[in-house]
Tab-separated table of C-alpha atoms in Angstrom:
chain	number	residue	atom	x	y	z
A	1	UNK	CA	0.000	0.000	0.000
A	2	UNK	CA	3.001	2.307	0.886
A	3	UNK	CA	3.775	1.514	-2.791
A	4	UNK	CA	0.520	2.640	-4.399
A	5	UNK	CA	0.682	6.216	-2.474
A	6	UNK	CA	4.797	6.415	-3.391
A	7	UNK	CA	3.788	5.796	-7.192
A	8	UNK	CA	1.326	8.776	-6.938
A	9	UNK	CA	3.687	10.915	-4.821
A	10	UNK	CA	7.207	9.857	-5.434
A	11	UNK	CA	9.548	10.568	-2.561
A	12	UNK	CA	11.680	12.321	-4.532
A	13	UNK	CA	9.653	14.851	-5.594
A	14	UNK	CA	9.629	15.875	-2.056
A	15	UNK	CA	11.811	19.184	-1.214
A	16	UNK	CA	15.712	19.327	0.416
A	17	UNK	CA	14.230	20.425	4.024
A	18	UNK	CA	11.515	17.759	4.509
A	19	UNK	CA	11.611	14.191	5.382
A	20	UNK	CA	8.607	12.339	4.165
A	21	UNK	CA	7.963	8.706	3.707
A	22	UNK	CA	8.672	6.303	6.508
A	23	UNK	CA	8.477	7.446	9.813
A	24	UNK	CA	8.154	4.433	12.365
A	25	UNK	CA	7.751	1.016	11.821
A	26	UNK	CA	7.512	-1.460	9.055
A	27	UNK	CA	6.069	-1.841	5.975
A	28	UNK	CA	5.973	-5.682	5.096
A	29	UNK	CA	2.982	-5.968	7.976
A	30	UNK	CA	-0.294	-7.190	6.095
A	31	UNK	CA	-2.035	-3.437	6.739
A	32	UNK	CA	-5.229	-3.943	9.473
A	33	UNK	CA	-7.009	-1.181	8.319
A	34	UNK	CA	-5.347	2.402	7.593
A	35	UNK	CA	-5.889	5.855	9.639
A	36	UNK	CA	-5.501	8.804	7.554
A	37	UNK	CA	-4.581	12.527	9.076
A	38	UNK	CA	-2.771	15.516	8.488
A	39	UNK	CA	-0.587	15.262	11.649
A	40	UNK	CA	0.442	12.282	14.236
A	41	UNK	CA	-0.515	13.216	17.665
A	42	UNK	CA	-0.658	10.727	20.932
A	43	UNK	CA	-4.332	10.927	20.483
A	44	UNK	CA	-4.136	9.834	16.567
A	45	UNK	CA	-2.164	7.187	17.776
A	46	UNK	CA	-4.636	6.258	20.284
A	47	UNK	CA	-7.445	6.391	17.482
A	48	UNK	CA	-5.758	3.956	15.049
A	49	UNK	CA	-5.285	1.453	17.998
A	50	UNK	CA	-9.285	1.845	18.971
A	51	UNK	CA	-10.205	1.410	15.807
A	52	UNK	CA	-7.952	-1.552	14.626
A	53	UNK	CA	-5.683	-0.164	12.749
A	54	UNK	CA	-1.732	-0.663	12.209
A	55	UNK	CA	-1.066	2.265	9.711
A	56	UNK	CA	-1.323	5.685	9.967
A	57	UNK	CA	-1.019	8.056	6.985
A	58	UNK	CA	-0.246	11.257	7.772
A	59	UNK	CA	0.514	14.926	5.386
A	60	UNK	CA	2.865	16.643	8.144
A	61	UNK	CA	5.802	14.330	8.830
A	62	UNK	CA	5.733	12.925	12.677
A	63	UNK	CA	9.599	13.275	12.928
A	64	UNK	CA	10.435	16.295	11.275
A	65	UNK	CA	13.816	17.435	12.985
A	66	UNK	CA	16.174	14.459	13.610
A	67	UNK	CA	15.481	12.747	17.053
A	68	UNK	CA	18.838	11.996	19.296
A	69	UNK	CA	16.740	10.644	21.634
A	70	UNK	CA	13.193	9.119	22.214
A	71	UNK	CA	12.942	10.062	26.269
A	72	UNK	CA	9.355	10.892	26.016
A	73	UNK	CA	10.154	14.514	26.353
A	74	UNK	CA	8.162	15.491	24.130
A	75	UNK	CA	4.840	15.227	22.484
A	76	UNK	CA	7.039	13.711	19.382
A	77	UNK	CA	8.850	11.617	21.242
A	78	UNK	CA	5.645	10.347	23.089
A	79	UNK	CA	3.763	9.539	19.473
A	80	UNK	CA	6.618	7.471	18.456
A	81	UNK	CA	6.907	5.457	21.594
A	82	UNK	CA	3.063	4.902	21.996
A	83	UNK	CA	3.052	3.676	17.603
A	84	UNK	CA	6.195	1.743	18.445
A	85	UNK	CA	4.586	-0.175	21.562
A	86	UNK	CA	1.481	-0.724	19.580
A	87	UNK	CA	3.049	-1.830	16.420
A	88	UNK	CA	1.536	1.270	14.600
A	89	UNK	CA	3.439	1.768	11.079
A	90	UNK	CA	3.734	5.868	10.200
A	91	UNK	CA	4.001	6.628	6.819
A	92	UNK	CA	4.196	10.287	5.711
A	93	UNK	CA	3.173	11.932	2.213
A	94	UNK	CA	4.392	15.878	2.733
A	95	UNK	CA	5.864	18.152	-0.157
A	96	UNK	CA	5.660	15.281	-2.294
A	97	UNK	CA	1.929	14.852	-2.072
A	98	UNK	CA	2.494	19.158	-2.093
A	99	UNK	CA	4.584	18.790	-6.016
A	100	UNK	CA	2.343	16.251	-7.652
A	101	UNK	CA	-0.152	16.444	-9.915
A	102	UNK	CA	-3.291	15.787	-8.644
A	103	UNK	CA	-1.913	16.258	-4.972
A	104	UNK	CA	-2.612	18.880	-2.181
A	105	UNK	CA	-2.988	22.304	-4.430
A	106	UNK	CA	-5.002	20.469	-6.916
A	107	UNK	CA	-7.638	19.512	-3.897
A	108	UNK	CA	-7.275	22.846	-2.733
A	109	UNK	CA	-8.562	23.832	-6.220
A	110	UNK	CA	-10.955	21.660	-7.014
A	111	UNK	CA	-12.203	22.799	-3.336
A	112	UNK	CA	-12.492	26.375	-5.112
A	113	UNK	CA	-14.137	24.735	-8.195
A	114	UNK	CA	-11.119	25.817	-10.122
A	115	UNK	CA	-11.313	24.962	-14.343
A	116	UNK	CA	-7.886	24.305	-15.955
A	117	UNK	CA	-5.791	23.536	-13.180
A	118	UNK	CA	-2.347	23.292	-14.248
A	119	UNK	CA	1.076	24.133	-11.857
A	120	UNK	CA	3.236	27.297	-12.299
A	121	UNK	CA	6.911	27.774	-10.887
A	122	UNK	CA	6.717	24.165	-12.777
A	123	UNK	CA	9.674	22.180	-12.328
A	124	UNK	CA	10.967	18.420	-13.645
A	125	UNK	CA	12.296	16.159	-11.078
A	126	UNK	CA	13.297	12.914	-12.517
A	127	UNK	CA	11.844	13.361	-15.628
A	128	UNK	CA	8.378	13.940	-13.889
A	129	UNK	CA	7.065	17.371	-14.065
A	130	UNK	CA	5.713	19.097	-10.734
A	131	UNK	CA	5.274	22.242	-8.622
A	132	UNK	CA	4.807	23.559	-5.171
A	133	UNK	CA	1.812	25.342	-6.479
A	134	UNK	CA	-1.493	25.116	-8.900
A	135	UNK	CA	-3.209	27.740	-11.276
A	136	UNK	CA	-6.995	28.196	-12.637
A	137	UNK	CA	-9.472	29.760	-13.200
A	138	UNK	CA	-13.071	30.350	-11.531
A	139	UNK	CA	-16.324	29.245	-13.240
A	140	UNK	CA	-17.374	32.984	-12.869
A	141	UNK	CA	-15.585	35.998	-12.159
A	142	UNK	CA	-16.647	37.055	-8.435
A	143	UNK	CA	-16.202	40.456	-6.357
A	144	UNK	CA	-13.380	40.370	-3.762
A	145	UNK	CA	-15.495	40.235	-0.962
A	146	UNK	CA	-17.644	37.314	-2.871
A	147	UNK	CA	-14.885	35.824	-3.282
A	148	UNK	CA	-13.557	35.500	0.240
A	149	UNK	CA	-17.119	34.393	1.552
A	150	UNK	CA	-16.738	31.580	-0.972
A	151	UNK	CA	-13.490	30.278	0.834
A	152	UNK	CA	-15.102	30.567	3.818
A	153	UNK	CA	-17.841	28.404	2.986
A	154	UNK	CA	-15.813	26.111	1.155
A	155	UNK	CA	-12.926	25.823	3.830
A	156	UNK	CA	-14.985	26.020	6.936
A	157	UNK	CA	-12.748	28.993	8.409
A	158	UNK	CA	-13.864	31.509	10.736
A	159	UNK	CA	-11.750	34.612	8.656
A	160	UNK	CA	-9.738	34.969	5.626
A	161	UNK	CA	-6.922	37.203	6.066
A	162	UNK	CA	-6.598	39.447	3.246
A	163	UNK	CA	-4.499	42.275	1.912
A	164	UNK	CA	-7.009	45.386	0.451
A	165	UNK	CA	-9.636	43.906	-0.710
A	166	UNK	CA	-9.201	44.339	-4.879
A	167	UNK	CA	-11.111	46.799	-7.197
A	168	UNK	CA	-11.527	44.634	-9.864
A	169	UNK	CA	-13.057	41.363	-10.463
A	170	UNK	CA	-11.344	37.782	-9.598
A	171	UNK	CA	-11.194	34.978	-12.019
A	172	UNK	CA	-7.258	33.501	-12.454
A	173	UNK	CA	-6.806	32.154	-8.935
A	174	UNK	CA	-3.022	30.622	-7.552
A	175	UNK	CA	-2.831	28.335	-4.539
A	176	UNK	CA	-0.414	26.732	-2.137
A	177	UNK	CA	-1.575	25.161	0.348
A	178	UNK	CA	0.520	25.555	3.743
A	179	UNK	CA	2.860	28.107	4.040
A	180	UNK	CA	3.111	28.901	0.913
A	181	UNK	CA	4.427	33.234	0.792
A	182	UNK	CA	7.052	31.629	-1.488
A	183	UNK	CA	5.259	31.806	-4.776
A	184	UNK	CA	3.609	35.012	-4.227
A	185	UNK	CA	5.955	36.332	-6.635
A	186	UNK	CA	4.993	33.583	-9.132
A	187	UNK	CA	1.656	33.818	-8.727
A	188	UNK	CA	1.791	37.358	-10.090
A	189	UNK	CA	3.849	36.915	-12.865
A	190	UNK	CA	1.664	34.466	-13.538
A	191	UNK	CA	-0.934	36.765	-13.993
A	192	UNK	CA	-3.883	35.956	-10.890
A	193	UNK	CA	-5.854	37.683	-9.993
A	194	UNK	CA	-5.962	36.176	-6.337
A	195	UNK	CA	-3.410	34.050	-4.118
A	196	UNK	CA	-4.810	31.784	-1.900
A	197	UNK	CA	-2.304	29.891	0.875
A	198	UNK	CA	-2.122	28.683	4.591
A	199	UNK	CA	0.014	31.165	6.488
A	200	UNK	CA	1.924	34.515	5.469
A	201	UNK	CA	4.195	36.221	7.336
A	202	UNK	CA	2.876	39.957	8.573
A	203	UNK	CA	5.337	42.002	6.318
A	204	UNK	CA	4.821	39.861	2.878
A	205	UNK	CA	0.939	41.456	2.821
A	206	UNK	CA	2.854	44.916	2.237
A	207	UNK	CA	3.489	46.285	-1.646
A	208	UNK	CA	0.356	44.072	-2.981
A	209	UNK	CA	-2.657	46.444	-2.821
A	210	UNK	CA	-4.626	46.079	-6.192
A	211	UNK	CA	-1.931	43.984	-7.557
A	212	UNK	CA	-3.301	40.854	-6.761
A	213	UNK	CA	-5.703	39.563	-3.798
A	214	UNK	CA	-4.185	37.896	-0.831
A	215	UNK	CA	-5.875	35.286	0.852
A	216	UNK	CA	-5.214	33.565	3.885
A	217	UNK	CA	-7.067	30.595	5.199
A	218	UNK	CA	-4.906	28.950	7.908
A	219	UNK	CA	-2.223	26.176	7.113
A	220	UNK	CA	-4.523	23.240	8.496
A	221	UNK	CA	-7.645	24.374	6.676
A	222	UNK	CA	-5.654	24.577	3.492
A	223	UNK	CA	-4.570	21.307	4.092
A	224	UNK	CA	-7.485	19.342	5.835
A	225	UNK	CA	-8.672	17.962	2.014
A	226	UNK	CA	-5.534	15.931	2.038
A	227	UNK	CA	-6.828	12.630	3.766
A	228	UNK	CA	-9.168	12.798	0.893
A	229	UNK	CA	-6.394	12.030	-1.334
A	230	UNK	CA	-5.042	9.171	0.441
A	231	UNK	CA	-8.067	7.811	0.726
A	232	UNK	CA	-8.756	7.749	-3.376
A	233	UNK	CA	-5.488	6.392	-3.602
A	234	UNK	CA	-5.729	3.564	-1.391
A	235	UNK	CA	-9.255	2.786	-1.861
A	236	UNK	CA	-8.700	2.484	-6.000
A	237	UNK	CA	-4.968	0.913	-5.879
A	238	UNK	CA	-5.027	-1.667	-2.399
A	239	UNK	CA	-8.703	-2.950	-2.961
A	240	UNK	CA	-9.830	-4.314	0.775
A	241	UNK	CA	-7.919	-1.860	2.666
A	242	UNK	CA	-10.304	-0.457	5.164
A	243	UNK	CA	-9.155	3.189	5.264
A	244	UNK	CA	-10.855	5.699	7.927
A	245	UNK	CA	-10.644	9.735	8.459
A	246	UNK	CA	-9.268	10.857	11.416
A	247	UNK	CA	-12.242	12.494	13.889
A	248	UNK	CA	-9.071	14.196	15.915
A	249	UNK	CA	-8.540	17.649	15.001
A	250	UNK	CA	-5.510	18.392	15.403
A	251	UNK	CA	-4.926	22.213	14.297
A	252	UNK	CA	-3.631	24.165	17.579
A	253	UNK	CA	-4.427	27.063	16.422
A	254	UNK	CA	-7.909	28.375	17.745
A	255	UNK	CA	-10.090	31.472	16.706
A	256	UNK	CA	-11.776	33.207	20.162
């Protein structure tokens, strides 16, 4: 099964910085049944073993920074111990499921309802072509502020933060999902209209005004689509797999 989702994503489409693939475990086990999430928490842990299963799938890698130690000093440490003392494999899919086609910006899009999706700031990796971010267009143009009450409804987010709110009407719509500032730059070349991402830094809003429309969602609503994708993958390639959502949320990040 780790095969099907590294076919779709391969790992080395993923970028220098992360570390995605296999985190703890083993992957010759026969897989009991698959738990799919954005990040690997104690609790997500604790869900898997509830519910029967020995995989977890998870977008955010579980061990990120190199580990010297596992000491349970941490809630890192702790995840790993509690999956390694339940047998609980941990496979992550991160800027790899980010760069490929039909990955994490292209959900984001078709969240958006998005026509022509294609990447920009493309890139070939191994002969396969790919990009940290995706490009289309909107059925119909919509006003700014119609246009933010559209990714709240569609992203379930209590606010959008935006830059000044455009003049003109949107239809050419970039995304990166995450923290994805980066391409801002790209996406105007490219000609959007609007730039849709996770998280921006405060000072990266500044310059933009009726250039192009910033919108920020919040990294884990950007990204919450993304057990969606695992679970097309698995449930089309590994026939019999019983795959499940995740019910934890685990964004710490709260709106009061």
């Amino acid at each position: 099964m780790v095969d099907a989702l590294e076919r779709f994503a391969p790992l080395p489409l993923q970028e220098s910085f992360d570390n995605a693939g296999l985190q703890v475990g083993l992957t010759e086990a026969e897989v009991s049944g698959a738990l799919l999430c954005l990040d690997v928490t104690e609790k997500v842990v604790d869900e898997a073993v509830a519910l029967g299963c020995n995989l977890i799938v998870s977008h955010h890698p579980l061990i990120f920074h190199a580990l010297k130690s596992v000491t349970y000093a941490d809630d890192v440490q702790r995840a790993v111990a509690k999956a390694l003392k339940s047998d609980v494999t941990v496979v992550s899919m991160h800027t790899n499921m980010d760069n490929s086609a039909g990955g994490v910006n292209f959900r984001i899009a078709d969240k958006m309802g998005l026509d022509g999706c294609r990447f920009f700031a493309e890139k070939t990796v191994d002969g396969i072509a790919c990009g940290s971010g995706v490009i289309g267009d909107l059925h119909e143009q919509l006003a700014a502020d119609d246009f933010v009450i559209m990714l709240k409804r569609a992203f379930d987010v209590e606010c959008v933060q935006c830059n000044q709110l455009l003049r003109r009407p949107i239809k050419t719509v970039a995304v990166c999902g995450g923290a994805g500032s980066f391409l801002l730059g790209d996406a105007i070349a490219e000609g959007a209209d609007a730039f849709v991402t996770g998280e921006m830094h405060y000072h990266e809003y500044f310059g933009h005004d009726q250039e192009i429309q910033i919108a920020v969602i919040g990294h884990y609503q950007s990204e919450q689509f993304t057990n969606e994708i695992f679970k097309d993958i698995i449930e089309e390639r590994c026939k019999g797999v019983k795959t499940y959502l995740t019910k934890t949320n685990t964004n710490p990040i709260i709106y009061l």
